[in-house]
Amino acid sequence: MKKTPAPTPPKAPLGAADAKRRKAGLLKKAARLGATVVAARVAADTGKKGVIGLIAGAGAKRLIMRYPVGAMVVTGAYLAGKLYEAKREADRKMATKLLTDASARPILIDEARAARKKAG
């Protein structure tokens, strides 16, 4: 006696459930991409090369992918740190901006040419 294979359920046409599942897949892919980018930046900004940076990046990616609140915290902290560094750099540039020496009287071109003719 031969065994007959179990009947397979018929494929349903694309409906709302399939579209929702597809959107969730795109959202998950976008989240993975974002998590990878942030994790790579965190790993690079730790200042440590090699294993410690890799562990920091992997931990950040896991936290982002696993917990939505963790994603907001890690990403927010990373962006806040970047803004703080940019502000510090801008303040440093403003403080070191060279000031012109206003104590000397400017020399006009005609006076300089006349002085050169006299000397030479």
mmCIF file with all atom_site columns, N, CA and C in Angstrom, residues 31-86:
data_model
loop_
_atom_site.group_PDB
_atom_site.id
_atom_site.type_symbol
_atom_site.label_atom_id
_atom_site.label_alt_id
_atom_site.label_comp_id
_atom_site.label_asym_id
_atom_site.label_entity_id
_atom_site.label_seq_id
_atom_site.pdbx_PDB_ins_code
_atom_site.Cartn_x
_atom_site.Cartn_y
_atom_site.Cartn_z
_atom_site.occupancy
_atom_site.B_iso_or_equiv
_atom_site.pdbx_formal_charge
_atom_site.auth_seq_id
_atom_site.auth_comp_id
_atom_site.auth_asym_id
_atom_site.auth_atom_id
_atom_site.pdbx_PDB_model_num
ATOM 1   N N  . ALA A 1 31 ? 16.281 48.994 9.735  1.00 0.00 ? 31 ALA A N  1
ATOM 2   C CA . ALA A 1 31 ? 16.783 49.029 11.112 1.00 0.00 ? 31 ALA A CA 1
ATOM 3   C C  . ALA A 1 31 ? 18.153 48.382 11.199 1.00 0.00 ? 31 ALA A C  1
ATOM 4   N N  . ARG A 1 32 ? 18.350 47.290 10.499 1.00 0.00 ? 32 ARG A N  1
ATOM 5   C CA . ARG A 1 32 ? 19.655 46.627 10.497 1.00 0.00 ? 32 ARG A CA 1
ATOM 6   C C  . ARG A 1 32 ? 20.727 47.530 9.898  1.00 0.00 ? 32 ARG A C  1
ATOM 7   N N  . LEU A 1 33 ? 20.372 48.177 8.798  1.00 0.00 ? 33 LEU A N  1
ATOM 8   C CA . LEU A 1 33 ? 21.318 49.076 8.149  1.00 0.00 ? 33 LEU A CA 1
ATOM 9   C C  . LEU A 1 33 ? 21.681 50.224 9.084  1.00 0.00 ? 33 LEU A C  1
ATOM 10  N N  . GLY A 1 34 ? 20.665 50.829 9.694  1.00 0.00 ? 34 GLY A N  1
ATOM 11  C CA . GLY A 1 34 ? 20.926 51.923 10.634 1.00 0.00 ? 34 GLY A CA 1
ATOM 12  C C  . GLY A 1 34 ? 21.742 51.466 11.819 1.00 0.00 ? 34 GLY A C  1
ATOM 13  N N  . ALA A 1 35 ? 21.424 50.298 12.341 1.00 0.00 ? 35 ALA A N  1
ATOM 14  C CA . ALA A 1 35 ? 22.168 49.760 13.483 1.00 0.00 ? 35 ALA A CA 1
ATOM 15  C C  . ALA A 1 35 ? 23.618 49.497 13.107 1.00 0.00 ? 35 ALA A C  1
ATOM 16  N N  . THR A 1 36 ? 23.835 49.006 11.909 1.00 0.00 ? 36 THR A N  1
ATOM 17  C CA . THR A 1 36 ? 25.204 48.738 11.448 1.00 0.00 ? 36 THR A CA 1
ATOM 18  C C  . THR A 1 36 ? 25.995 50.027 11.319 1.00 0.00 ? 36 THR A C  1
ATOM 19  N N  . VAL A 1 37 ? 25.360 51.054 10.762 1.00 0.00 ? 37 VAL A N  1
ATOM 20  C CA . VAL A 1 37 ? 26.046 52.338 10.598 1.00 0.00 ? 37 VAL A CA 1
ATOM 21  C C  . VAL A 1 37 ? 26.408 52.927 11.960 1.00 0.00 ? 37 VAL A C  1
ATOM 22  N N  . VAL A 1 38 ? 25.432 52.955 12.876 1.00 0.00 ? 38 VAL A N  1
ATOM 23  C CA . VAL A 1 38 ? 25.700 53.517 14.200 1.00 0.00 ? 38 VAL A CA 1
ATOM 24  C C  . VAL A 1 38 ? 26.747 52.684 14.933 1.00 0.00 ? 38 VAL A C  1
ATOM 25  N N  . ALA A 1 39 ? 26.646 51.362 14.822 1.00 0.00 ? 39 ALA A N  1
ATOM 26  C CA . ALA A 1 39 ? 27.616 50.492 15.491 1.00 0.00 ? 39 ALA A CA 1
ATOM 27  C C  . ALA A 1 39 ? 29.025 50.727 14.950 1.00 0.00 ? 39 ALA A C  1
ATOM 28  N N  . ALA A 1 40 ? 29.150 50.907 13.647 1.00 0.00 ? 40 ALA A N  1
ATOM 29  C CA . ALA A 1 40 ? 30.463 51.169 13.054 1.00 0.00 ? 40 ALA A CA 1
ATOM 30  C C  . ALA A 1 40 ? 31.015 52.506 13.530 1.00 0.00 ? 40 ALA A C  1
ATOM 31  N N  . ARG A 1 41 ? 30.160 53.506 13.625 1.00 0.00 ? 41 ARG A N  1
ATOM 32  C CA . ARG A 1 41 ? 30.591 54.818 14.111 1.00 0.00 ? 41 ARG A CA 1
ATOM 33  C C  . ARG A 1 41 ? 30.986 54.755 15.586 1.00 0.00 ? 41 ARG A C  1
ATOM 34  N N  . VAL A 1 42 ? 30.202 54.028 16.383 1.00 0.00 ? 42 VAL A N  1
ATOM 35  C CA . VAL A 1 42 ? 30.536 53.874 17.806 1.00 0.00 ? 42 VAL A CA 1
ATOM 36  C C  . VAL A 1 42 ? 31.867 53.163 17.949 1.00 0.00 ? 42 VAL A C  1
ATOM 37  N N  . ALA A 1 43 ? 32.057 52.103 17.159 1.00 0.00 ? 43 ALA A N  1
ATOM 38  C CA . ALA A 1 43 ? 33.322 51.364 17.218 1.00 0.00 ? 43 ALA A CA 1
ATOM 39  C C  . ALA A 1 43 ? 34.493 52.255 16.816 1.00 0.00 ? 43 ALA A C  1
ATOM 40  N N  . ALA A 1 44 ? 34.300 53.092 15.814 1.00 0.00 ? 44 ALA A N  1
ATOM 41  C CA . ALA A 1 44 ? 35.381 53.968 15.356 1.00 0.00 ? 44 ALA A CA 1
ATOM 42  C C  . ALA A 1 44 ? 35.648 55.090 16.355 1.00 0.00 ? 44 ALA A C  1
ATOM 43  N N  . ASP A 1 45 ? 34.606 55.580 17.012 1.00 0.00 ? 45 ASP A N  1
ATOM 44  C CA . ASP A 1 45 ? 34.758 56.708 17.921 1.00 0.00 ? 45 ASP A CA 1
ATOM 45  C C  . ASP A 1 45 ? 35.186 56.321 19.320 1.00 0.00 ? 45 ASP A C  1
ATOM 46  N N  . THR A 1 46 ? 35.298 55.027 19.607 1.00 0.00 ? 46 THR A N  1
ATOM 47  C CA . THR A 1 46 ? 35.771 54.638 20.936 1.00 0.00 ? 46 THR A CA 1
ATOM 48  C C  . THR A 1 46 ? 37.234 54.990 21.110 1.00 0.00 ? 46 THR A C  1
ATOM 49  N N  . GLY A 1 47 ? 37.922 55.188 20.020 1.00 0.00 ? 47 GLY A N  1
ATOM 50  C CA . GLY A 1 47 ? 39.331 55.534 20.096 1.00 0.00 ? 47 GLY A CA 1
ATOM 51  C C  . GLY A 1 47 ? 40.215 54.318 20.258 1.00 0.00 ? 47 GLY A C  1
ATOM 52  N N  . LYS A 1 48 ? 39.620 53.178 20.391 1.00 0.00 ? 48 LYS A N  1
ATOM 53  C CA . LYS A 1 48 ? 40.388 51.949 20.557 1.00 0.00 ? 48 LYS A CA 1
ATOM 54  C C  . LYS A 1 48 ? 40.294 51.162 19.254 1.00 0.00 ? 48 LYS A C  1
ATOM 55  N N  . LYS A 1 49 ? 41.394 50.681 18.825 1.00 0.00 ? 49 LYS A N  1
ATOM 56  C CA . LYS A 1 49 ? 41.404 49.859 17.621 1.00 0.00 ? 49 LYS A CA 1
ATOM 57  C C  . LYS A 1 49 ? 41.260 48.401 18.024 1.00 0.00 ? 49 LYS A C  1
ATOM 58  N N  . GLY A 1 50 ? 40.700 47.622 17.151 1.00 0.00 ? 50 GLY A N  1
ATOM 59  C CA . GLY A 1 50 ? 40.677 46.180 17.370 1.00 0.00 ? 50 GLY A CA 1
ATOM 60  C C  . GLY A 1 50 ? 39.511 45.694 18.194 1.00 0.00 ? 50 GLY A C  1
ATOM 61  N N  . VAL A 1 51 ? 39.797 44.862 19.167 1.00 0.00 ? 51 VAL A N  1
ATOM 62  C CA . VAL A 1 51 ? 38.781 44.095 19.877 1.00 0.00 ? 51 VAL A CA 1
ATOM 63  C C  . VAL A 1 51 ? 37.832 44.982 20.679 1.00 0.00 ? 51 VAL A C  1
ATOM 64  N N  . ILE A 1 52 ? 38.355 45.990 21.375 1.00 0.00 ? 52 ILE A N  1
ATOM 65  C CA . ILE A 1 52 ? 37.496 46.821 22.226 1.00 0.00 ? 52 ILE A CA 1
ATOM 66  C C  . ILE A 1 52 ? 36.502 47.603 21.372 1.00 0.00 ? 52 ILE A C  1
ATOM 67  N N  . GLY A 1 53 ? 36.949 48.169 20.258 1.00 0.00 ? 53 GLY A N  1
ATOM 68  C CA . GLY A 1 53 ? 36.038 48.871 19.354 1.00 0.00 ? 53 GLY A CA 1
ATOM 69  C C  . GLY A 1 53 ? 35.010 47.931 18.760 1.00 0.00 ? 53 GLY A C  1
ATOM 70  N N  . LEU A 1 54 ? 35.441 46.725 18.421 1.00 0.00 ? 54 LEU A N  1
ATOM 71  C CA . LEU A 1 54 ? 34.536 45.731 17.860 1.00 0.00 ? 54 LEU A CA 1
ATOM 72  C C  . LEU A 1 54 ? 33.462 45.337 18.868 1.00 0.00 ? 54 LEU A C  1
ATOM 73  N N  . ILE A 1 55 ? 33.863 45.148 20.118 1.00 0.00 ? 55 ILE A N  1
ATOM 74  C CA . ILE A 1 55 ? 32.899 44.791 21.169 1.00 0.00 ? 55 ILE A CA 1
ATOM 75  C C  . ILE A 1 55 ? 31.924 45.943 21.414 1.00 0.00 ? 55 ILE A C  1
ATOM 76  N N  . ALA A 1 56 ? 32.425 47.171 21.431 1.00 0.00 ? 56 ALA A N  1
ATOM 77  C CA . ALA A 1 56 ? 31.545 48.325 21.629 1.00 0.00 ? 56 ALA A CA 1
ATOM 78  C C  . ALA A 1 56 ? 30.533 48.434 20.492 1.00 0.00 ? 56 ALA A C  1
ATOM 79  N N  . GLY A 1 57 ? 30.991 48.258 19.257 1.00 0.00 ? 57 GLY A N  1
ATOM 80  C CA . GLY A 1 57 ? 30.084 48.325 18.110 1.00 0.00 ? 57 GLY A CA 1
ATOM 81  C C  . GLY A 1 57 ? 29.069 47.197 18.114 1.00 0.00 ? 57 GLY A C  1
ATOM 82  N N  . ALA A 1 58 ? 29.514 45.989 18.440 1.00 0.00 ? 58 ALA A N  1
ATOM 83  C CA . ALA A 1 58 ? 28.596 44.849 18.474 1.00 0.00 ? 58 ALA A CA 1
ATOM 84  C C  . ALA A 1 58 ? 27.568 45.019 19.583 1.00 0.00 ? 58 ALA A C  1
ATOM 85  N N  . GLY A 1 59 ? 28.002 45.533 20.727 1.00 0.00 ? 59 GLY A N  1
ATOM 86  C CA . GLY A 1 59 ? 27.060 45.772 21.820 1.00 0.00 ? 59 GLY A CA 1
ATOM 87  C C  . GLY A 1 59 ? 26.039 46.829 21.455 1.00 0.00 ? 59 GLY A C  1
ATOM 88  N N  . ALA A 1 60 ? 26.481 47.881 20.787 1.00 0.00 ? 60 ALA A N  1
ATOM 89  C CA . ALA A 1 60 ? 25.555 48.933 20.358 1.00 0.00 ? 60 ALA A CA 1
ATOM 90  C C  . ALA A 1 60 ? 24.551 48.381 19.348 1.00 0.00 ? 60 ALA A C  1
ATOM 91  N N  . LYS A 1 61 ? 25.022 47.571 18.410 1.00 0.00 ? 61 LYS A N  1
ATOM 92  C CA . LYS A 1 61 ? 24.122 47.016 17.395 1.00 0.00 ? 61 LYS A CA 1
ATOM 93  C C  . LYS A 1 61 ? 23.099 46.086 18.039 1.00 0.00 ? 61 LYS A C  1
ATOM 94  N N  . ARG A 1 62 ? 23.543 45.268 18.968 1.00 0.00 ? 62 ARG A N  1
ATOM 95  C CA . ARG A 1 62 ? 22.615 44.335 19.633 1.00 0.00 ? 62 ARG A CA 1
ATOM 96  C C  . ARG A 1 62 ? 21.563 45.103 20.423 1.00 0.00 ? 62 ARG A C  1
ATOM 97  N N  . LEU A 1 63 ? 21.983 46.142 21.121 1.00 0.00 ? 63 LEU A N  1
ATOM 98  C CA . LEU A 1 63 ? 21.049 46.952 21.894 1.00 0.00 ? 63 LEU A CA 1
ATOM 99  C C  . LEU A 1 63 ? 20.044 47.646 20.981 1.00 0.00 ? 63 LEU A C  1
ATOM 100 N N  . ILE A 1 64 ? 20.522 48.148 19.852 1.00 0.00 ? 64 ILE A N  1
ATOM 101 C CA . ILE A 1 64 ? 19.632 48.834 18.911 1.00 0.00 ? 64 ILE A CA 1
ATOM 102 C C  . ILE A 1 64 ? 18.622 47.859 18.318 1.00 0.00 ? 64 ILE A C  1
ATOM 103 N N  . MET A 1 65 ? 19.088 46.678 17.906 1.00 0.00 ? 65 MET A N  1
ATOM 104 C CA . MET A 1 65 ? 18.191 45.725 17.244 1.00 0.00 ? 65 MET A CA 1
ATOM 105 C C  . MET A 1 65 ? 17.212 45.073 18.221 1.00 0.00 ? 65 MET A C  1
ATOM 106 N N  . ARG A 1 66 ? 17.604 44.951 19.463 1.00 0.00 ? 66 ARG A N  1
ATOM 107 C CA . ARG A 1 66 ? 16.770 44.208 20.403 1.00 0.00 ? 66 ARG A CA 1
ATOM 108 C C  . ARG A 1 66 ? 15.725 45.072 21.091 1.00 0.00 ? 66 ARG A C  1
ATOM 109 N N  . TYR A 1 67 ? 16.100 46.278 21.446 1.00 0.00 ? 67 TYR A N  1
ATOM 110 C CA . TYR A 1 67 ? 15.206 47.135 22.228 1.00 0.00 ? 67 TYR A CA 1
ATOM 111 C C  . TYR A 1 67 ? 14.990 48.472 21.518 1.00 0.00 ? 67 TYR A C  1
ATOM 112 N N  . PRO A 1 68 ? 13.749 48.835 21.227 1.00 0.00 ? 68 PRO A N  1
ATOM 113 C CA . PRO A 1 68 ? 13.491 50.134 20.579 1.00 0.00 ? 68 PRO A CA 1
ATOM 114 C C  . PRO A 1 68 ? 13.958 51.312 21.438 1.00 0.00 ? 68 PRO A C  1
ATOM 115 N N  . VAL A 1 69 ? 13.776 51.216 22.747 1.00 0.00 ? 69 VAL A N  1
ATOM 116 C CA . VAL A 1 69 ? 14.232 52.292 23.626 1.00 0.00 ? 69 VAL A CA 1
ATOM 117 C C  . VAL A 1 69 ? 15.761 52.355 23.605 1.00 0.00 ? 69 VAL A C  1
ATOM 118 N N  . GLY A 1 70 ? 16.391 51.201 23.552 1.00 0.00 ? 70 GLY A N  1
ATOM 119 C CA . GLY A 1 70 ? 17.843 51.158 23.452 1.00 0.00 ? 70 GLY A CA 1
ATOM 120 C C  . GLY A 1 70 ? 18.331 51.825 22.178 1.00 0.00 ? 70 GLY A C  1
ATOM 121 N N  . ALA A 1 71 ? 17.583 51.639 21.091 1.00 0.00 ? 71 ALA A N  1
ATOM 122 C CA . ALA A 1 71 ? 17.942 52.280 19.823 1.00 0.00 ? 71 ALA A CA 1
ATOM 123 C C  . ALA A 1 71 ? 17.904 53.795 19.972 1.00 0.00 ? 71 ALA A C  1
ATOM 124 N N  . MET A 1 72 ? 16.865 54.284 20.626 1.00 0.00 ? 72 MET A N  1
ATOM 125 C CA . MET A 1 72 ? 16.759 55.737 20.813 1.00 0.00 ? 72 MET A CA 1
ATOM 126 C C  . MET A 1 72 ? 17.866 56.250 21.727 1.00 0.00 ? 72 MET A C  1
ATOM 127 N N  . VAL A 1 73 ? 18.170 55.504 22.782 1.00 0.00 ? 73 VAL A N  1
ATOM 128 C CA . VAL A 1 73 ? 19.196 55.940 23.735 1.00 0.00 ? 73 VAL A CA 1
ATOM 129 C C  . VAL A 1 73 ? 20.574 55.942 23.089 1.00 0.00 ? 73 VAL A C  1
ATOM 130 N N  . VAL A 1 74 ? 20.936 54.842 22.434 1.00 0.00 ? 74 VAL A N  1
ATOM 131 C CA . VAL A 1 74 ? 22.273 54.747 21.834 1.00 0.00 ? 74 VAL A CA 1
ATOM 132 C C  . VAL A 1 74 ? 22.425 55.768 20.711 1.00 0.00 ? 74 VAL A C  1
ATOM 133 N N  . THR A 1 75 ? 21.440 55.848 19.832 1.00 0.00 ? 75 THR A N  1
ATOM 134 C CA . THR A 1 75 ? 21.521 56.782 18.712 1.00 0.00 ? 75 THR A CA 1
ATOM 135 C C  . THR A 1 75 ? 21.499 58.223 19.215 1.00 0.00 ? 75 THR A C  1
ATOM 136 N N  . GLY A 1 76 ? 20.642 58.500 20.188 1.00 0.00 ? 76 GLY A N  1
ATOM 137 C CA . GLY A 1 76 ? 20.575 59.855 20.752 1.00 0.00 ? 76 GLY A CA 1
ATOM 138 C C  . GLY A 1 76 ? 21.868 60.248 21.434 1.00 0.00 ? 76 GLY A C  1
ATOM 139 N N  . ALA A 1 77 ? 22.451 59.331 22.188 1.00 0.00 ? 77 ALA A N  1
ATOM 140 C CA . ALA A 1 77 ? 23.711 59.625 22.862 1.00 0.00 ? 77 ALA A CA 1
ATOM 141 C C  . ALA A 1 77 ? 24.827 59.843 21.846 1.00 0.00 ? 77 ALA A C  1
ATOM 142 N N  . TYR A 1 78 ? 24.830 59.044 20.792 1.00 0.00 ? 78 TYR A N  1
ATOM 143 C CA . TYR A 1 78 ? 25.848 59.203 19.753 1.00 0.00 ? 78 TYR A CA 1
ATOM 144 C C  . TYR A 1 78 ? 25.711 60.565 19.078 1.00 0.00 ? 78 TYR A C  1
ATOM 145 N N  . LEU A 1 79 ? 24.475 60.940 18.705 1.00 0.00 ? 79 LEU A N  1
ATOM 146 C CA . LEU A 1 79 ? 24.263 62.226 18.039 1.00 0.00 ? 79 LEU A CA 1
ATOM 147 C C  . LEU A 1 79 ? 24.556 63.393 18.979 1.00 0.00 ? 79 LEU A C  1
ATOM 148 N N  . ALA A 1 80 ? 24.185 63.266 20.251 1.00 0.00 ? 80 ALA A N  1
ATOM 149 C CA . ALA A 1 80 ? 24.478 64.325 21.220 1.00 0.00 ? 80 ALA A CA 1
ATOM 150 C C  . ALA A 1 80 ? 25.985 64.506 21.376 1.00 0.00 ? 80 ALA A C  1
ATOM 151 N N  . GLY A 1 81 ? 26.714 63.412 21.403 1.00 0.00 ? 81 GLY A N  1
ATOM 152 C CA . GLY A 1 81 ? 28.170 63.497 21.490 1.00 0.00 ? 81 GLY A CA 1
ATOM 153 C C  . GLY A 1 81 ? 28.768 64.181 20.278 1.00 0.00 ? 81 GLY A C  1
ATOM 154 N N  . LYS A 1 82 ? 28.245 63.859 19.101 1.00 0.00 ? 82 LYS A N  1
ATOM 155 C CA . LYS A 1 82 ? 28.740 64.495 17.875 1.00 0.00 ? 82 LYS A CA 1
ATOM 156 C C  . LYS A 1 82 ? 28.453 66.001 17.893 1.00 0.00 ? 82 LYS A C  1
ATOM 157 N N  . LEU A 1 83 ? 27.240 66.382 18.313 1.00 0.00 ? 83 LEU A N  1
ATOM 158 C CA . LEU A 1 83 ? 26.903 67.803 18.379 1.00 0.00 ? 83 LEU A CA 1
ATOM 159 C C  . LEU A 1 83 ? 27.790 68.529 19.392 1.00 0.00 ? 83 LEU A C  1
ATOM 160 N N  . TYR A 1 84 ? 28.050 67.894 20.531 1.00 0.00 ? 84 TYR A N  1
ATOM 161 C CA . TYR A 1 84 ? 28.903 68.488 21.558 1.00 0.00 ? 84 TYR A CA 1
ATOM 162 C C  . TYR A 1 84 ? 30.319 68.697 21.017 1.00 0.00 ? 84 TYR A C  1
ATOM 163 N N  . GLU A 1 85 ? 30.843 67.697 20.314 1.00 0.00 ? 85 GLU A N  1
ATOM 164 C CA . GLU A 1 85 ? 32.182 67.829 19.738 1.00 0.00 ? 85 GLU A CA 1
ATOM 165 C C  . GLU A 1 85 ? 32.236 68.932 18.693 1.00 0.00 ? 85 GLU A C  1
ATOM 166 N N  . ALA A 1 86 ? 31.194 69.039 17.868 1.00 0.00 ? 86 ALA A N  1
ATOM 167 C CA . ALA A 1 86 ? 31.153 70.086 16.846 1.00 0.00 ? 86 ALA A CA 1
ATOM 168 C C  . ALA A 1 86 ? 31.106 71.468 17.499 1.00 0.00 ? 86 ALA A C  1
#
